[in-house]
Amino acid sequence: MSENNQLYDEKRYELIVERLKNRGVELIDIAEITYSLQAPYLSNLTLEICMEHVERVIKKREAQHAILVGIELDMLAEEGKISEPLQTILMKDYGLFGVDEILALSIVNVYGSIGLTNFGYVDKNKPGIMKKLDNKVSNDGHCHTFLDDIVGAIAAAAASSVAHKYAESL
Ligand code: MG
């Protein structure tokens, strides 16, 4: 990889971390979900290790593209810039929409079946920051229809990354 490409990737990583923060999500919030998923299986697991794997996931291009698309659509919906019927579907986080989960799967796909299982679990249980994001539409005009799934997918992918790393040492 050329130096220019590396610089570009590093800048894009920072931009994405910043954009998540602007939308109310810190990487540590995601790492906490990863920790809750893997701690039952790994007694020596720390939040710091989970944080490293969350960062690793966000450095992947597949994840970056999904994050950019999802956040963009949430923001456009908040600004009322999407045509109907999609505008209402996104603002109401219509339960049968499903495209938000499908977009998020492109993050999890990179990490195989453990990532997929974990994603299904967090999507159903909405731990930690996911719960907060889930309630926001009705409360204050925010739209996090895509972001909650993206956060869940990053956490699930990082959990899978942790699991694979420890499996290697067995
Ligand atoms: Mg959603």
mmCIF file of C-alpha atoms and ligand atoms in Angstrom:
data_model
loop_
_atom_site.group_PDB
_atom_site.id
_atom_site.type_symbol
_atom_site.label_atom_id
_atom_site.label_comp_id
_atom_site.label_asym_id
_atom_site.label_seq_id
_atom_site.Cartn_x
_atom_site.Cartn_y
_atom_site.Cartn_z
ATOM 1 C CA MET A 1 0.000 0.000 0.000
ATOM 2 C CA SER A 2 1.385 3.418 -0.932
ATOM 3 C CA GLU A 3 2.030 6.081 1.668
ATOM 4 C CA ASN A 4 -0.721 8.240 0.160
ATOM 5 C CA ASN A 5 -3.267 5.458 0.463
ATOM 6 C CA GLN A 6 -2.296 4.832 4.069
ATOM 7 C CA LEU A 7 -2.676 8.506 4.872
ATOM 8 C CA TYR A 8 -6.060 8.544 3.164
ATOM 9 C CA ASP A 9 -7.231 5.473 5.100
ATOM 10 C CA GLU A 10 -6.055 6.938 8.403
ATOM 11 C CA LYS A 11 -7.897 10.204 7.711
ATOM 12 C CA ARG A 12 -11.056 8.376 6.742
ATOM 13 C CA TYR A 13 -10.897 6.291 9.931
ATOM 14 C CA GLU A 14 -10.656 9.469 12.005
ATOM 15 C CA LEU A 15 -13.502 11.083 10.077
ATOM 16 C CA ILE A 16 -15.722 8.075 10.745
ATOM 17 C CA VAL A 17 -14.913 8.013 14.470
ATOM 18 C CA GLU A 18 -15.751 11.732 14.577
ATOM 19 C CA ARG A 19 -19.001 11.224 12.702
ATOM 20 C CA LEU A 20 -20.084 8.443 15.075
ATOM 21 C CA LYS A 21 -19.309 10.771 17.982
ATOM 22 C CA ASN A 22 -21.408 13.547 16.431
ATOM 23 C CA ARG A 23 -24.273 11.058 16.234
ATOM 24 C CA GLY A 24 -23.914 10.240 19.940
ATOM 25 C CA VAL A 25 -21.806 7.072 19.765
ATOM 26 C CA GLU A 26 -18.354 6.721 21.358
ATOM 27 C CA LEU A 27 -16.216 3.698 20.462
ATOM 28 C CA ILE A 28 -16.183 2.722 24.139
ATOM 29 C CA ASP A 29 -19.998 2.342 23.986
ATOM 30 C CA ILE A 30 -19.543 -0.203 21.194
ATOM 31 C CA ALA A 31 -16.668 -1.933 23.025
ATOM 32 C CA GLU A 32 -18.951 -2.392 26.056
ATOM 33 C CA ILE A 33 -21.416 -4.363 23.936
ATOM 34 C CA THR A 34 -18.565 -6.469 22.541
ATOM 35 C CA TYR A 35 -17.380 -7.124 26.097
ATOM 36 C CA SER A 36 -20.862 -8.226 27.201
ATOM 37 C CA LEU A 37 -21.002 -10.659 24.268
ATOM 38 C CA GLN A 38 -17.612 -12.312 24.827
ATOM 39 C CA ALA A 39 -16.966 -11.985 28.576
ATOM 40 C CA PRO A 40 -18.989 -15.133 29.405
ATOM 41 C CA TYR A 41 -16.562 -17.199 27.286
ATOM 42 C CA LEU A 42 -13.225 -15.520 28.036
ATOM 43 C CA SER A 43 -12.336 -14.959 31.685
ATOM 44 C CA ASN A 44 -9.328 -12.725 30.915
ATOM 45 C CA LEU A 45 -11.162 -10.434 28.524
ATOM 46 C CA THR A 46 -10.822 -6.693 29.172
ATOM 47 C CA LEU A 47 -12.643 -3.659 27.817
ATOM 48 C CA GLU A 48 -9.310 -2.531 26.388
ATOM 49 C CA ILE A 49 -9.012 -5.676 24.255
ATOM 50 C CA CYS A 50 -12.579 -5.150 23.022
ATOM 51 C CA MET A 51 -11.723 -1.551 22.143
ATOM 52 C CA GLU A 52 -8.777 -2.721 19.998
ATOM 53 C CA HIS A 53 -11.064 -5.034 18.039
ATOM 54 C CA VAL A 54 -13.737 -2.358 17.598
ATOM 55 C CA GLU A 55 -11.046 -0.101 16.115
ATOM 56 C CA ARG A 56 -9.880 -2.933 13.872
ATOM 57 C CA VAL A 57 -13.428 -3.430 12.517
ATOM 58 C CA ILE A 58 -13.851 0.294 11.788
ATOM 59 C CA LYS A 59 -10.565 0.317 9.837
ATOM 60 C CA LYS A 60 -12.074 -2.139 7.328
ATOM 61 C CA ARG A 61 -13.373 -0.587 4.175
ATOM 62 C CA GLU A 62 -16.594 -2.664 4.136
ATOM 63 C CA ALA A 63 -17.464 -1.290 7.574
ATOM 64 C CA GLN A 64 -16.547 2.268 6.643
ATOM 65 C CA HIS A 65 -18.818 2.271 3.602
ATOM 66 C CA ALA A 66 -21.794 0.898 5.531
ATOM 67 C CA ILE A 67 -21.259 3.438 8.335
ATOM 68 C CA LEU A 68 -21.083 6.338 5.873
ATOM 69 C CA VAL A 69 -24.245 5.289 4.007
ATOM 70 C CA GLY A 70 -26.260 4.570 7.144
ATOM 71 C CA ILE A 71 -25.381 7.785 8.976
ATOM 72 C CA GLU A 72 -25.995 9.840 5.834
ATOM 73 C CA LEU A 73 -29.519 8.429 5.437
ATOM 74 C CA ASP A 74 -30.329 8.996 9.133
ATOM 75 C CA MET A 75 -29.156 12.618 8.870
ATOM 76 C CA LEU A 76 -31.071 13.301 5.644
ATOM 77 C CA ALA A 77 -34.223 11.892 7.257
ATOM 78 C CA GLU A 78 -33.757 14.184 10.285
ATOM 79 C CA GLU A 79 -33.467 17.146 7.925
ATOM 80 C CA GLY A 80 -36.650 16.064 6.098
ATOM 81 C CA LYS A 81 -34.760 15.705 2.827
ATOM 82 C CA ILE A 82 -35.924 12.240 1.794
ATOM 83 C CA SER A 83 -38.954 11.744 -0.446
ATOM 84 C CA GLU A 84 -42.032 9.813 0.699
ATOM 85 C CA PRO A 85 -42.752 7.118 1.594
ATOM 86 C CA LEU A 86 -39.145 6.555 2.700
ATOM 87 C CA GLN A 87 -39.036 9.760 4.801
ATOM 88 C CA THR A 88 -41.821 8.531 7.094
ATOM 89 C CA ILE A 89 -40.527 4.954 7.150
ATOM 90 C CA LEU A 90 -37.115 6.144 8.394
ATOM 91 C CA MET A 91 -38.415 8.681 10.928
ATOM 92 C CA LYS A 92 -40.838 6.125 12.404
ATOM 93 C CA ASP A 93 -38.236 3.321 12.275
ATOM 94 C CA TYR A 94 -40.891 1.111 10.714
ATOM 95 C CA GLY A 95 -40.412 -2.430 12.034
ATOM 96 C CA LEU A 96 -40.776 -4.268 8.727
ATOM 97 C CA PHE A 97 -38.358 -2.011 6.821
ATOM 98 C CA GLY A 98 -35.359 -4.353 7.208
ATOM 99 C CA VAL A 99 -32.918 -2.534 4.909
ATOM 100 C CA ASP A 100 -31.120 -1.119 7.958
ATOM 101 C CA GLU A 101 -30.290 -4.649 9.135
ATOM 102 C CA ILE A 102 -29.242 -5.692 5.631
ATOM 103 C CA LEU A 103 -26.842 -2.748 5.302
ATOM 104 C CA ALA A 104 -25.352 -3.561 8.709
ATOM 105 C CA LEU A 105 -24.821 -7.185 7.644
ATOM 106 C CA SER A 106 -22.137 -6.012 5.221
ATOM 107 C CA ILE A 107 -20.055 -5.201 8.327
ATOM 108 C CA VAL A 108 -20.699 -8.560 9.986
ATOM 109 C CA ASN A 109 -20.229 -10.627 6.801
ATOM 110 C CA VAL A 110 -16.473 -10.133 6.908
ATOM 111 C CA TYR A 111 -16.320 -12.079 10.204
ATOM 112 C CA GLY A 112 -18.221 -15.280 9.452
ATOM 113 C CA SER A 113 -20.916 -17.095 11.355
ATOM 114 C CA ILE A 114 -20.005 -15.992 14.914
ATOM 115 C CA GLY A 115 -20.475 -12.392 13.801
ATOM 116 C CA LEU A 116 -23.841 -13.256 12.306
ATOM 117 C CA THR A 117 -25.078 -15.043 15.445
ATOM 118 C CA ASN A 118 -23.936 -12.172 17.670
ATOM 119 C CA PHE A 119 -25.614 -9.621 15.410
ATOM 120 C CA GLY A 120 -28.924 -11.480 15.626
ATOM 121 C CA TYR A 121 -28.605 -11.494 19.403
ATOM 122 C CA VAL A 122 -27.881 -7.767 19.833
ATOM 123 C CA ASP A 123 -30.498 -6.823 17.251
ATOM 124 C CA LYS A 124 -33.095 -8.583 19.396
ATOM 125 C CA ASN A 125 -31.854 -7.526 22.847
ATOM 126 C CA LYS A 126 -30.501 -4.032 22.065
ATOM 127 C CA PRO A 127 -27.908 -3.801 24.864
ATOM 128 C CA GLY A 128 -26.382 -0.533 26.135
ATOM 129 C CA ILE A 129 -26.148 2.341 23.655
ATOM 130 C CA MET A 130 -28.363 0.460 21.164
ATOM 131 C CA LYS A 131 -31.314 0.838 23.502
ATOM 132 C CA LYS A 132 -30.735 4.583 23.792
ATOM 133 C CA LEU A 133 -30.521 4.975 20.033
ATOM 134 C CA ASP A 134 -33.618 2.877 19.555
ATOM 135 C CA ASN A 135 -35.803 5.224 21.606
ATOM 136 C CA LYS A 136 -34.596 8.488 20.188
ATOM 137 C CA VAL A 137 -36.920 9.070 17.220
ATOM 138 C CA SER A 138 -40.074 9.649 19.210
ATOM 139 C CA ASN A 139 -38.276 11.617 21.937
ATOM 140 C CA ASP A 140 -36.449 14.446 20.204
ATOM 141 C CA GLY A 141 -36.759 14.264 16.424
ATOM 142 C CA HIS A 142 -33.560 12.284 15.933
ATOM 143 C CA CYS A 143 -33.413 9.417 13.475
ATOM 144 C CA HIS A 144 -31.175 6.461 14.281
ATOM 145 C CA THR A 145 -32.897 3.875 12.141
ATOM 146 C CA PHE A 146 -29.611 2.865 10.493
ATOM 147 C CA LEU A 147 -27.213 3.774 13.297
ATOM 148 C CA ASP A 148 -28.543 1.315 15.895
ATOM 149 C CA ASP A 149 -27.956 -1.603 13.526
ATOM 150 C CA ILE A 150 -24.555 -0.289 12.496
ATOM 151 C CA VAL A 151 -23.479 -0.052 16.145
ATOM 152 C CA GLY A 152 -24.782 -3.582 16.781
ATOM 153 C CA ALA A 153 -22.963 -4.898 13.723
ATOM 154 C CA ILE A 154 -19.633 -3.287 14.696
ATOM 155 C CA ALA A 155 -19.973 -4.727 18.221
ATOM 156 C CA ALA A 156 -20.891 -8.177 16.855
ATOM 157 C CA ALA A 157 -18.044 -8.138 14.312
ATOM 158 C CA ALA A 158 -15.570 -7.097 17.026
ATOM 159 C CA ALA A 159 -16.864 -9.925 19.258
ATOM 160 C CA SER A 160 -16.252 -12.358 16.427
ATOM 161 C CA SER A 161 -12.777 -10.907 15.874
ATOM 162 C CA VAL A 162 -12.025 -11.438 19.600
ATOM 163 C CA ALA A 163 -13.356 -15.006 19.450
ATOM 164 C CA HIS A 164 -11.257 -15.874 16.404
ATOM 165 C CA LYS A 165 -8.113 -14.434 17.921
ATOM 166 C CA TYR A 166 -8.472 -16.467 21.116
ATOM 167 C CA ALA A 167 -9.450 -19.604 19.220
ATOM 168 C CA GLU A 168 -6.141 -19.391 17.352
ATOM 169 C CA SER A 169 -4.217 -19.644 20.617
ATOM 170 C CA LEU A 170 -5.906 -22.910 21.652
HETATM 171 MG MG MG B 1 -32.685 -0.034 12.853
#
